[in-house]
mmCIF file with all atom_site columns, C-alpha atoms in Angstrom:
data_model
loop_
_atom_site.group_PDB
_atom_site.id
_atom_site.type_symbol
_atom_site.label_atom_id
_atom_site.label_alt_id
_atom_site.label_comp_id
_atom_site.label_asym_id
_atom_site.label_entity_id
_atom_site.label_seq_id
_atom_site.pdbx_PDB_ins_code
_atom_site.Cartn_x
_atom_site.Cartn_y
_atom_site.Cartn_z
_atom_site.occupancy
_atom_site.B_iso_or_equiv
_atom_site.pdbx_formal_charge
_atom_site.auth_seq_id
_atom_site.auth_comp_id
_atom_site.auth_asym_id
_atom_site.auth_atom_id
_atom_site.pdbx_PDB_model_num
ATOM 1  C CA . UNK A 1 1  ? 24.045  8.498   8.115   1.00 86.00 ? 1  UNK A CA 1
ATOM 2  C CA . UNK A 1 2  ? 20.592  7.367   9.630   1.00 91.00 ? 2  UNK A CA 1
ATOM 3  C CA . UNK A 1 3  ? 18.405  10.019  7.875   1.00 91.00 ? 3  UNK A CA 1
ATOM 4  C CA . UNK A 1 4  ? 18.852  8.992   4.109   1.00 90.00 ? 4  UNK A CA 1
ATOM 5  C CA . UNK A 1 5  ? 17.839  5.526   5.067   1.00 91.00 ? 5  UNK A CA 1
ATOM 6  C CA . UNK A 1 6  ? 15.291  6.158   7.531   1.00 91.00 ? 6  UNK A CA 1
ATOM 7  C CA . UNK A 1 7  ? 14.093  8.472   4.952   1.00 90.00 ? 7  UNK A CA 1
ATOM 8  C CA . UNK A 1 8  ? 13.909  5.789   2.143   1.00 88.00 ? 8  UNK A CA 1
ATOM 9  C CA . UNK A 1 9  ? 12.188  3.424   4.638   1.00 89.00 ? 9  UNK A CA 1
ATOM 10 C CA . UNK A 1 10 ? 9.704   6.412   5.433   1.00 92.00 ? 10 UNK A CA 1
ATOM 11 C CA . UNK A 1 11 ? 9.107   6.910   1.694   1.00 90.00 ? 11 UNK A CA 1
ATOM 12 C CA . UNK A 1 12 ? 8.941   3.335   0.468   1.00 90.00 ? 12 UNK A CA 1
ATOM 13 C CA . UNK A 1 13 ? 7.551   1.353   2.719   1.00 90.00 ? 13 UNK A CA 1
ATOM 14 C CA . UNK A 1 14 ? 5.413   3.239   5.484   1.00 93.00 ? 14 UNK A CA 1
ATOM 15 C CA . UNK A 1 15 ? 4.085   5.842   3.948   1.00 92.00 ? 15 UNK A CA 1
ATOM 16 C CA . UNK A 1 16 ? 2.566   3.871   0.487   1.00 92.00 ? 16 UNK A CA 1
ATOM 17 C CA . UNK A 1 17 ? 0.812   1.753   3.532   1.00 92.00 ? 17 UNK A CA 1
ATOM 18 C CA . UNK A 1 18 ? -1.349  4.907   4.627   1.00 93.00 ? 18 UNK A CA 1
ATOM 19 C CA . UNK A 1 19 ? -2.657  5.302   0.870   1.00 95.00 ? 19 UNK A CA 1
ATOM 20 C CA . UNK A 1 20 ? -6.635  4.301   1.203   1.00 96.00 ? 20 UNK A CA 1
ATOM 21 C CA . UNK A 1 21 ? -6.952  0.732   -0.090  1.00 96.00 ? 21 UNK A CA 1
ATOM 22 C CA . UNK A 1 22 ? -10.032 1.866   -1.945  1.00 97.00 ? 22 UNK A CA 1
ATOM 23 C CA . UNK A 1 23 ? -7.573  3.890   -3.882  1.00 96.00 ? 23 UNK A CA 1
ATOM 24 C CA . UNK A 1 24 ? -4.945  1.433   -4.545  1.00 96.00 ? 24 UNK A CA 1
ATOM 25 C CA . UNK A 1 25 ? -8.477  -1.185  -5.666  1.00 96.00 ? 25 UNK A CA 1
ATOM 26 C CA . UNK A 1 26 ? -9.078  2.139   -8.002  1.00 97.00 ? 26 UNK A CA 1
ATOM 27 C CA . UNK A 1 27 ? -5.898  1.777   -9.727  1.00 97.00 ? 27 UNK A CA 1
ATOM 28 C CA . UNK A 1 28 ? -5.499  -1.568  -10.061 1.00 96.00 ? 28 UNK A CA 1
ATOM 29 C CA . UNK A 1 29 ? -8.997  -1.690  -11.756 1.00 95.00 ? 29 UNK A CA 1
ATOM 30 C CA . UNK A 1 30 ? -8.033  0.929   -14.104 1.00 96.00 ? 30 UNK A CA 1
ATOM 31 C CA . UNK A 1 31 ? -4.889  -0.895  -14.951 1.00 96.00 ? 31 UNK A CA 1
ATOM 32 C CA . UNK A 1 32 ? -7.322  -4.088  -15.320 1.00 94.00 ? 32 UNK A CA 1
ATOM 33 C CA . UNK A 1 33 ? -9.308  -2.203  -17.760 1.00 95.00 ? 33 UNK A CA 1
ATOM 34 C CA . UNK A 1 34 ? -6.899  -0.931  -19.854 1.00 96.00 ? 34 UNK A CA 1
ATOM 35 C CA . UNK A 1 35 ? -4.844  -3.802  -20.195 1.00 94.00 ? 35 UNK A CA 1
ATOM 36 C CA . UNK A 1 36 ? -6.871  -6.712  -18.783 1.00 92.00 ? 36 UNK A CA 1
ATOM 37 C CA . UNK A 1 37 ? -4.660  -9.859  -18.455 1.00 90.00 ? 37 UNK A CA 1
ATOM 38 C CA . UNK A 1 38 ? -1.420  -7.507  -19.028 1.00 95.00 ? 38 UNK A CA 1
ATOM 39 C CA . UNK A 1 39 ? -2.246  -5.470  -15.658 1.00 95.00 ? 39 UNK A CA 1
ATOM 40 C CA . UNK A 1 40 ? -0.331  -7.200  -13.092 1.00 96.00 ? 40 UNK A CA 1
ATOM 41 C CA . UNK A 1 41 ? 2.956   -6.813  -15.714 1.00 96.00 ? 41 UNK A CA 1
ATOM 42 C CA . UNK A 1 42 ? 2.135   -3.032  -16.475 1.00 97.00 ? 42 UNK A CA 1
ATOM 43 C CA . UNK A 1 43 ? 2.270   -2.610  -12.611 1.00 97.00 ? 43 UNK A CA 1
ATOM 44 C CA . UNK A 1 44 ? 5.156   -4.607  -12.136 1.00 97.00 ? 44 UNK A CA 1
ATOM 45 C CA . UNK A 1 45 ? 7.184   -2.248  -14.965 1.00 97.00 ? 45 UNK A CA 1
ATOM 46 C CA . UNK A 1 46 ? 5.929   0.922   -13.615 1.00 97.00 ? 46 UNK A CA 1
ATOM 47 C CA . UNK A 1 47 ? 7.312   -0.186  -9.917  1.00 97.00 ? 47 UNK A CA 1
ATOM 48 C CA . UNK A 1 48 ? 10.545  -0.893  -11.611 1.00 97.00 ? 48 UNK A CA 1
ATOM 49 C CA . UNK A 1 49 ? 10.123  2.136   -13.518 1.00 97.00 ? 49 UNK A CA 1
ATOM 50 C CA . UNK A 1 50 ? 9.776   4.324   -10.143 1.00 96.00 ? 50 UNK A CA 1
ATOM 51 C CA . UNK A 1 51 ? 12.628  2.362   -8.324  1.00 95.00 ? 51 UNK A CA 1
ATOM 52 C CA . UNK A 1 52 ? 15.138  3.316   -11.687 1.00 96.00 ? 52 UNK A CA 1
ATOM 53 C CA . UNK A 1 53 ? 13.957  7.341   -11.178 1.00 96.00 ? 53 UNK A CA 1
ATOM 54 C CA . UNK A 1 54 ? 14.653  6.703   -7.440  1.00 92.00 ? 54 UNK A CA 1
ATOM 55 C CA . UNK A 1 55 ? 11.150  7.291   -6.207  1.00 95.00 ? 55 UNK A CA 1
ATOM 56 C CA . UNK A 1 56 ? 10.314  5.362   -3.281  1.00 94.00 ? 56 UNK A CA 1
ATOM 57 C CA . UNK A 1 57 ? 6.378   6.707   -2.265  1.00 95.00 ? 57 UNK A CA 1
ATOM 58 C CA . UNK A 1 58 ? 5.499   5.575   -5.844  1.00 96.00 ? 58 UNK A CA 1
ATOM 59 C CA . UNK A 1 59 ? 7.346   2.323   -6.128  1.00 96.00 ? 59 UNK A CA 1
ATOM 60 C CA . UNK A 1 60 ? 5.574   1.154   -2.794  1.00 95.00 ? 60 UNK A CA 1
ATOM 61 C CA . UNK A 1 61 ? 2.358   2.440   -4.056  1.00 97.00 ? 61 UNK A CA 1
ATOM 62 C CA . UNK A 1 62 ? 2.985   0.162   -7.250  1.00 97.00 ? 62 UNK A CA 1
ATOM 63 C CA . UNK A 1 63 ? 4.199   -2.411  -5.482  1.00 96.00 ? 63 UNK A CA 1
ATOM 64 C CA . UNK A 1 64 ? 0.631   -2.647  -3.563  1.00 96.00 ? 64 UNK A CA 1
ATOM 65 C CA . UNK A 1 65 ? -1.171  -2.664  -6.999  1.00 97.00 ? 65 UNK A CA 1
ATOM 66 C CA . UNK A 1 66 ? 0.864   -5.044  -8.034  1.00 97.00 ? 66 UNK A CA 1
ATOM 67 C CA . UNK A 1 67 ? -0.040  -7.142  -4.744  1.00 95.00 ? 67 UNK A CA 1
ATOM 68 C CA . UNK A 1 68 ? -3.835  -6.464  -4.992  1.00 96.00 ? 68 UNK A CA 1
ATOM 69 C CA . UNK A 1 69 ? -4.185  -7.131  -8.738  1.00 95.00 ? 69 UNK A CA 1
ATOM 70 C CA . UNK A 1 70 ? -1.819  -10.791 -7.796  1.00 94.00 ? 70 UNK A CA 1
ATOM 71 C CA . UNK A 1 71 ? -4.772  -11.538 -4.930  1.00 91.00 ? 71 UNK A CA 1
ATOM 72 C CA . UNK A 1 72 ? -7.196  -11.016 -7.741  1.00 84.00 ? 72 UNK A CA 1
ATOM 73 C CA . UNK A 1 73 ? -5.949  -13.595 -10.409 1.00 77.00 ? 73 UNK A CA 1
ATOM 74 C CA . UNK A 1 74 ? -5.887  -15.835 -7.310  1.00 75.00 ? 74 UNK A CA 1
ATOM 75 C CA . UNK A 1 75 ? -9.199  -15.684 -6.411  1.00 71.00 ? 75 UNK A CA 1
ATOM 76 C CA . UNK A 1 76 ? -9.717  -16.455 -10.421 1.00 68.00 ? 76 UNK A CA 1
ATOM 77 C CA . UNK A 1 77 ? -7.440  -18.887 -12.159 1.00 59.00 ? 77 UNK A CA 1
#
C-alpha cells in the first residue's frame, strides 16, 4: 500500500526539486518569450495538463515554472 504513494511523492515532489534551477529559469524564459504576459497561465495549464495524464515528475517540474515565472512578475508589477 506504501509504494504507490511513496512513489507519487518520489515522482512529484522530490525528484522535480533535483532539476537544475538554471533549467527550470530556461523554461520559464522560453515560456516568457513565447507568450510574454500569458506565461505564468501556459505553465499553470500544462501542470494541470500533466496532473490529468497522471504524470507526477512533469507536473512538479511545471509547478516550479510556474513558481519562478510568479517570483518574476513580483519583482515587476
Amino acid at each position: 500500500m506504501w509504494g504507490p504513494i511513496l512513489w507519487e511523492i518520489w515522482q512529484g515532489v522530490v525528484r522535480p526539486r533535483f532539476l537544475p534551477r538554471q533549467d527550470i529559469e530556461e523554461i520559464a524564459i522560453k515560456l516568457q518569450n513565447a507568450y510574454g504576459d500569458d506565461a505564468y497561465h501556459n505553465a499553470k495549464r500544462n501542470e494541470d495538463r500533466a496532473w490529468r495524464y497522471g504524470e507526477a515528475f512533469e507536473q512538479g517540474k511545471w509547478r516550479r515554472v510556474a513558481q519562478f515565472l510568479a517570483t518574476l512578475e513580483d519583482d515587476n508589477p
